Short mmCIF file of C-alpha atoms in Angstrom, two decimals:
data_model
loop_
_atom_site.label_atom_id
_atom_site.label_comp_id
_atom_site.label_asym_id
_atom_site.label_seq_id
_atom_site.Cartn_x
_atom_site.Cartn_y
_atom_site.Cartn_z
CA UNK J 1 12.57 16.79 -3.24
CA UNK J 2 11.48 12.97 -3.47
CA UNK J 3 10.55 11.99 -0.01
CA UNK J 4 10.99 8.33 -0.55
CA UNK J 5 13.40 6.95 -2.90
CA UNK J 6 14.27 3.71 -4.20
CA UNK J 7 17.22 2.25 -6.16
CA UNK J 8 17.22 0.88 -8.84
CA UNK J 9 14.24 1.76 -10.28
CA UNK J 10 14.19 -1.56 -12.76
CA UNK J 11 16.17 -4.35 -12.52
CA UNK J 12 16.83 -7.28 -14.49
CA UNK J 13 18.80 -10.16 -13.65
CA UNK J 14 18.90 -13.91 -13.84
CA UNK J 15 18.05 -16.68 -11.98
CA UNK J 16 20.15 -17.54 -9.07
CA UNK J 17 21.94 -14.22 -8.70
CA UNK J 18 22.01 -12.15 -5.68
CA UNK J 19 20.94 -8.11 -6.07
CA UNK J 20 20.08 -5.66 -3.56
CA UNK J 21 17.35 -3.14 -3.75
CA UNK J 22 18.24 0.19 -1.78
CA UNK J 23 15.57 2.55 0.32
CA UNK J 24 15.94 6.13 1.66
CA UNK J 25 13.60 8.80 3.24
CA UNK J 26 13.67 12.14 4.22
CA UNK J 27 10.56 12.85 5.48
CA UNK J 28 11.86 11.73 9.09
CA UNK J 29 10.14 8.71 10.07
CA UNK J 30 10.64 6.18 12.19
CA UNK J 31 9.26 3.12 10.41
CA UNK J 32 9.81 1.81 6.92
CA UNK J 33 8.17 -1.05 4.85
CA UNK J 34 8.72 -3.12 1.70
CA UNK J 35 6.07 -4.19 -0.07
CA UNK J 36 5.87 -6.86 -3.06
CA UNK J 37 3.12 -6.28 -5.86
CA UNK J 38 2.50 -9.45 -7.85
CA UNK J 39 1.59 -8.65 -11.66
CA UNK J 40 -2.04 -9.11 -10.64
CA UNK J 41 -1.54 -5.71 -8.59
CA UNK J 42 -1.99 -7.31 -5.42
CA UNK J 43 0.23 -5.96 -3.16
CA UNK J 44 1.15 -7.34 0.24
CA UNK J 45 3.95 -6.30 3.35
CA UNK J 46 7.19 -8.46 3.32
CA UNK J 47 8.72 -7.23 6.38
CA UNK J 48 8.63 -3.01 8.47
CA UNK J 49 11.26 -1.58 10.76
CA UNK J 50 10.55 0.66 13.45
CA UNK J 51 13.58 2.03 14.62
CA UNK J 52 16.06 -0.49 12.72
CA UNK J 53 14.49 -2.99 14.38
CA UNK J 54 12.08 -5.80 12.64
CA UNK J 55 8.48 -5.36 13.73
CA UNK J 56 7.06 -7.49 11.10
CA UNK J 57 8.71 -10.19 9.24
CA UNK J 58 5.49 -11.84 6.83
CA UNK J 59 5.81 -15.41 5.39
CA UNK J 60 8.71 -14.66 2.58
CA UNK J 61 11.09 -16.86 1.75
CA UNK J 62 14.63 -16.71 4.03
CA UNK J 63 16.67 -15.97 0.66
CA UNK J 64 15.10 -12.44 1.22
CA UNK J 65 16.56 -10.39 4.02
CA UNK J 66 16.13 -6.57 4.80
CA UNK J 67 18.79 -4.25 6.25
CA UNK J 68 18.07 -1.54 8.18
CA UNK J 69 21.52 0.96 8.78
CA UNK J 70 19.89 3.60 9.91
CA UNK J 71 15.49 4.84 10.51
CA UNK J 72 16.39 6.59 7.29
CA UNK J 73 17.49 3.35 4.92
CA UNK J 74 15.49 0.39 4.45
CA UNK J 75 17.44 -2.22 2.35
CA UNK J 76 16.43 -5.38 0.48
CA UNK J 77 19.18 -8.49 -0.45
CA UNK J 78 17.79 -11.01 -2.01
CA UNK J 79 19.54 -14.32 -2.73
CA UNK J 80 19.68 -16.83 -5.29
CA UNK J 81 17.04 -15.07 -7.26
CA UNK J 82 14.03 -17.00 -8.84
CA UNK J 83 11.47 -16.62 -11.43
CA UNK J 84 8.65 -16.14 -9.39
CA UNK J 85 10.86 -13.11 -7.25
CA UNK J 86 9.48 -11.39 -10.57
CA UNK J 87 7.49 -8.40 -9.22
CA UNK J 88 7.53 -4.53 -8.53
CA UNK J 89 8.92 -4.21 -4.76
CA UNK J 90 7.81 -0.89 -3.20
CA UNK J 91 9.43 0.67 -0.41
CA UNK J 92 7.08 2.80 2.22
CA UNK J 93 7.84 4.70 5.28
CA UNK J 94 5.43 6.02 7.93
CA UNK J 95 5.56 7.35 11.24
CA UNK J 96 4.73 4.77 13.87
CA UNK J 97 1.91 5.25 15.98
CA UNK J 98 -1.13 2.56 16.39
CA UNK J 99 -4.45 3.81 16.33
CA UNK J 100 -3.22 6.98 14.46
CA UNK J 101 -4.24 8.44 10.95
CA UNK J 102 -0.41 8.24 9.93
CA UNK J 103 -0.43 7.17 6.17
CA UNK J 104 2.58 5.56 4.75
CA UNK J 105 4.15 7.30 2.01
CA UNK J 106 5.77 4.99 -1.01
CA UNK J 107 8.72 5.07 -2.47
CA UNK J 108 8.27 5.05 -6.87
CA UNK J 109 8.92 0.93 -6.72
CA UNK J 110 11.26 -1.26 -8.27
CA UNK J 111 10.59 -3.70 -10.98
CA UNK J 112 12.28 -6.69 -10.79
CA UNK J 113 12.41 -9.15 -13.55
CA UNK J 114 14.07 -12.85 -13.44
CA UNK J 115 15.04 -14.42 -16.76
CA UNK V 1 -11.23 -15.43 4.95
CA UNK V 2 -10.16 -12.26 3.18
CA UNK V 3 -9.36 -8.92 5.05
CA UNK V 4 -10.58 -6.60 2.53
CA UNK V 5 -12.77 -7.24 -0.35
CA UNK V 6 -13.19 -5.10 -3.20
CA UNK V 7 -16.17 -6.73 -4.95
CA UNK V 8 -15.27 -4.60 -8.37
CA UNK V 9 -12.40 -5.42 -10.68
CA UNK V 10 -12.69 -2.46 -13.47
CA UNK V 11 -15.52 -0.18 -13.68
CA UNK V 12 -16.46 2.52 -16.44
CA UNK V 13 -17.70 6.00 -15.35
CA UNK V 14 -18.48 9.18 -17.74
CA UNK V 15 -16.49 12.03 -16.90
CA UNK V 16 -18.20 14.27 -14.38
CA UNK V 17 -20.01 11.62 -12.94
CA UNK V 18 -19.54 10.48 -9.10
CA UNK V 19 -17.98 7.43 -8.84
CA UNK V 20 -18.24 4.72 -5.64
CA UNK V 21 -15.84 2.03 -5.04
CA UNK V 22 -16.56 -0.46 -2.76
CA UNK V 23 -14.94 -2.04 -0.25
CA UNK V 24 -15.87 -4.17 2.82
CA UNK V 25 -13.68 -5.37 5.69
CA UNK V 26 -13.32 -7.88 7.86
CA UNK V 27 -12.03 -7.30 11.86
CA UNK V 28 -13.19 -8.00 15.46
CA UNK V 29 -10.38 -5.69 16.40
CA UNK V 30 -12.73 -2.39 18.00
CA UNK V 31 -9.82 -0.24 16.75
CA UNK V 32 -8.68 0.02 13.34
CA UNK V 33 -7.92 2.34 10.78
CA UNK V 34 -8.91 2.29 7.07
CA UNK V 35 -6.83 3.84 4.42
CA UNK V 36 -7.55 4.24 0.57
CA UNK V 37 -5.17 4.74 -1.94
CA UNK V 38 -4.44 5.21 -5.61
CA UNK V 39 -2.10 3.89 -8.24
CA UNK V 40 -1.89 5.97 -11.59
CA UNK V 41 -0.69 3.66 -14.48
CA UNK V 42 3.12 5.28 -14.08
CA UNK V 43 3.25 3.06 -10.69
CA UNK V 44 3.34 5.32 -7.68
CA UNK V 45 0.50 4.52 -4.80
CA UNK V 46 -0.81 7.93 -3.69
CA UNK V 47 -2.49 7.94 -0.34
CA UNK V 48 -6.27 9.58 -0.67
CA UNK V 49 -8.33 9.21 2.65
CA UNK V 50 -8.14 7.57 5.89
CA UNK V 51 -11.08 6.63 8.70
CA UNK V 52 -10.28 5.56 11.71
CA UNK V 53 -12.94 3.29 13.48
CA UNK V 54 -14.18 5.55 16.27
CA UNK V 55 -14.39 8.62 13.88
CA UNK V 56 -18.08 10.21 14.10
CA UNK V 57 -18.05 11.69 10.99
CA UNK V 58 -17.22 9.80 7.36
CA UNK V 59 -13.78 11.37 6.08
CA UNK V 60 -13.57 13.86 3.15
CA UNK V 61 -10.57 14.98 1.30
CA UNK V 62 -11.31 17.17 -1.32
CA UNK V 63 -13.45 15.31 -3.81
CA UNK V 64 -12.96 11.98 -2.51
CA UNK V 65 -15.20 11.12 0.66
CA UNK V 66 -15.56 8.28 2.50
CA UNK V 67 -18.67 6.70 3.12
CA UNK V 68 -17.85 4.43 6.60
CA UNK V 69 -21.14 2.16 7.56
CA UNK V 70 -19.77 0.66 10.75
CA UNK V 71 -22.52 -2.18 10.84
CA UNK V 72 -21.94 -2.63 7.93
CA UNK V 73 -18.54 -3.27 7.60
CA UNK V 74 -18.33 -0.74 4.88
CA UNK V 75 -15.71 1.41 3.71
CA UNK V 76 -16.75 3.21 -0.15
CA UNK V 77 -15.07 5.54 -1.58
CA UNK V 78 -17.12 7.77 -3.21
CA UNK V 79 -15.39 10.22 -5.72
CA UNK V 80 -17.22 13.31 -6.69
CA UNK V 81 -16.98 14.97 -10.38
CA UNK V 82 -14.95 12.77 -12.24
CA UNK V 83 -11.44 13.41 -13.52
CA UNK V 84 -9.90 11.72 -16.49
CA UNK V 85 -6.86 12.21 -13.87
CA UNK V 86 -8.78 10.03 -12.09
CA UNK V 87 -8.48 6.61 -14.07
CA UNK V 88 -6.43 4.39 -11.62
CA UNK V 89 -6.08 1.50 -9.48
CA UNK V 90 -7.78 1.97 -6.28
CA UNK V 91 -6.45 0.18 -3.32
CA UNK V 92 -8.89 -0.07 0.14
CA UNK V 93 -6.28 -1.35 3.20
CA UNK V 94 -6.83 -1.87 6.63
CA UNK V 95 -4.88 -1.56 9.75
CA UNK V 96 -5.48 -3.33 12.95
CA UNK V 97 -4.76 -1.54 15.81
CA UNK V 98 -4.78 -4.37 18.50
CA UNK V 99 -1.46 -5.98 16.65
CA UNK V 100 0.57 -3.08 17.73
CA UNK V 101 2.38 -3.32 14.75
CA UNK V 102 0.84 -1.06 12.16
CA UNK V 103 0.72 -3.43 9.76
CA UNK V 104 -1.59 -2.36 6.54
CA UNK V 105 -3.48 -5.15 4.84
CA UNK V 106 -4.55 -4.12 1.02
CA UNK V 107 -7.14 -5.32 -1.44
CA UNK V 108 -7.12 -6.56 -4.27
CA UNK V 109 -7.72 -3.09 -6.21
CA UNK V 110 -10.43 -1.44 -8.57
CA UNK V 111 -9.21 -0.14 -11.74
CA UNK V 112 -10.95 3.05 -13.04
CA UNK V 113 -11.20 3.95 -16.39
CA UNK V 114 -12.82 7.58 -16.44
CA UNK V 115 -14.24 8.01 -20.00
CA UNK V 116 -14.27 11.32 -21.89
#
């Protein structure tokens, strides 16, 4: 039973298309994150929903634009795709709850690559 | 200034040894939570431990513990008994509670390489 699932699970594409990467979990929370990893590891938030609605929205370029349908689904559509979008995108959900020990589970990532 | 810093990049350890990976942190906020977590070399990021700030007692999960020096701005991870399971990334993040948004800030990582 995978808890937080991501689609696809690699991805390769070239530069200026548009693809979408797709998030889903079960586990019943109400908040859900992607994350970008860089190929140095380091891994830093791109935007959370609480909800379906944007909580945080970090510095990323407007060509990137999440979807939330439902507190289940956390989509990713990125436009006009460039070389530096290169990078494993994980997907996380959590319940919400400040001040709590609530650990955000991740999804198995996907790696994008731009040619 | 950075959020976390994890002063070690890779580190060595003999099988069966204890291992400590540290981290320090950076926050004024009096609230805050601090989260470790691991990434084997197949990719998925595996929470371990978490401390929140006013926690008495440093947080233990098994054979990972966390040793939490307030004053310090300290936040180790200290695994016991080595594992060649155990060779990883290791990832010390922070969340600040005054933001109200639960936003998790991550280091840069430690990789592990458990030797046999």
């Amino acid at each position: 039973d995978t808890a937080v699932s991501q689609t696809p699970k690699y991805l390769v594409t070239q530069m200026g298309n548009d693809k979408s990467i797709k998030c889903e979990q079960n586990l019943g929370h109400d908040t859900m994150y992607w994350y970008k990893q860089d190929s140095k590891k380091f891994l830093k938030i791109m935007f959370s929903y609480n909800n379906k609605e944007l909580i945080i929205n970090e510095t990323v370029p407007n060509r990137f634009s999440p979807k939330s349908p439902d507190k289940a689904h956390l989509n990713l559509h990125i436009n006009s795709l460039e070389l530096g979008d290169s990078a494993v995108y994980f997907c996380a959900s959590s319940f919400f709850g400040t001040g709590s020990s609530y650990e955000q589970y991740f999804g198995p990532g996907t790696r994008l690559t731009v040619t | 200034a950075q959020k976390i810093t994890q002063t070690q990049p890779g580190m060595f350890v003999q099988e069966k040894e204890a291992v400590t990976l540290d981290c320090t942190y950076d926050t004024s906020d009096p609230s805050y939570g601090l989260f470790w977590y691991k990434q084997p070399s197949s990719g998925e990021m595996i929470f371990l431990i978490y401390q929140g700030s006013y926690d008495q007692q440093n947080a233990t999960e098994g054979r990972y513990s966390l040793n939490f020096q307030k004053a310090r701005k300290s936040a180790n991870l200290v695994i016991s008994a080595s594992q060649l399971g155990d060779s990883a990334m290791y990832f010390c993040a922070m969340r600040e509670d005054s933001l109200g948004d639960d936003k998790i800030i991550f280091g840069k990582g430690t990789r592990l390489h458990i030797l046999p």
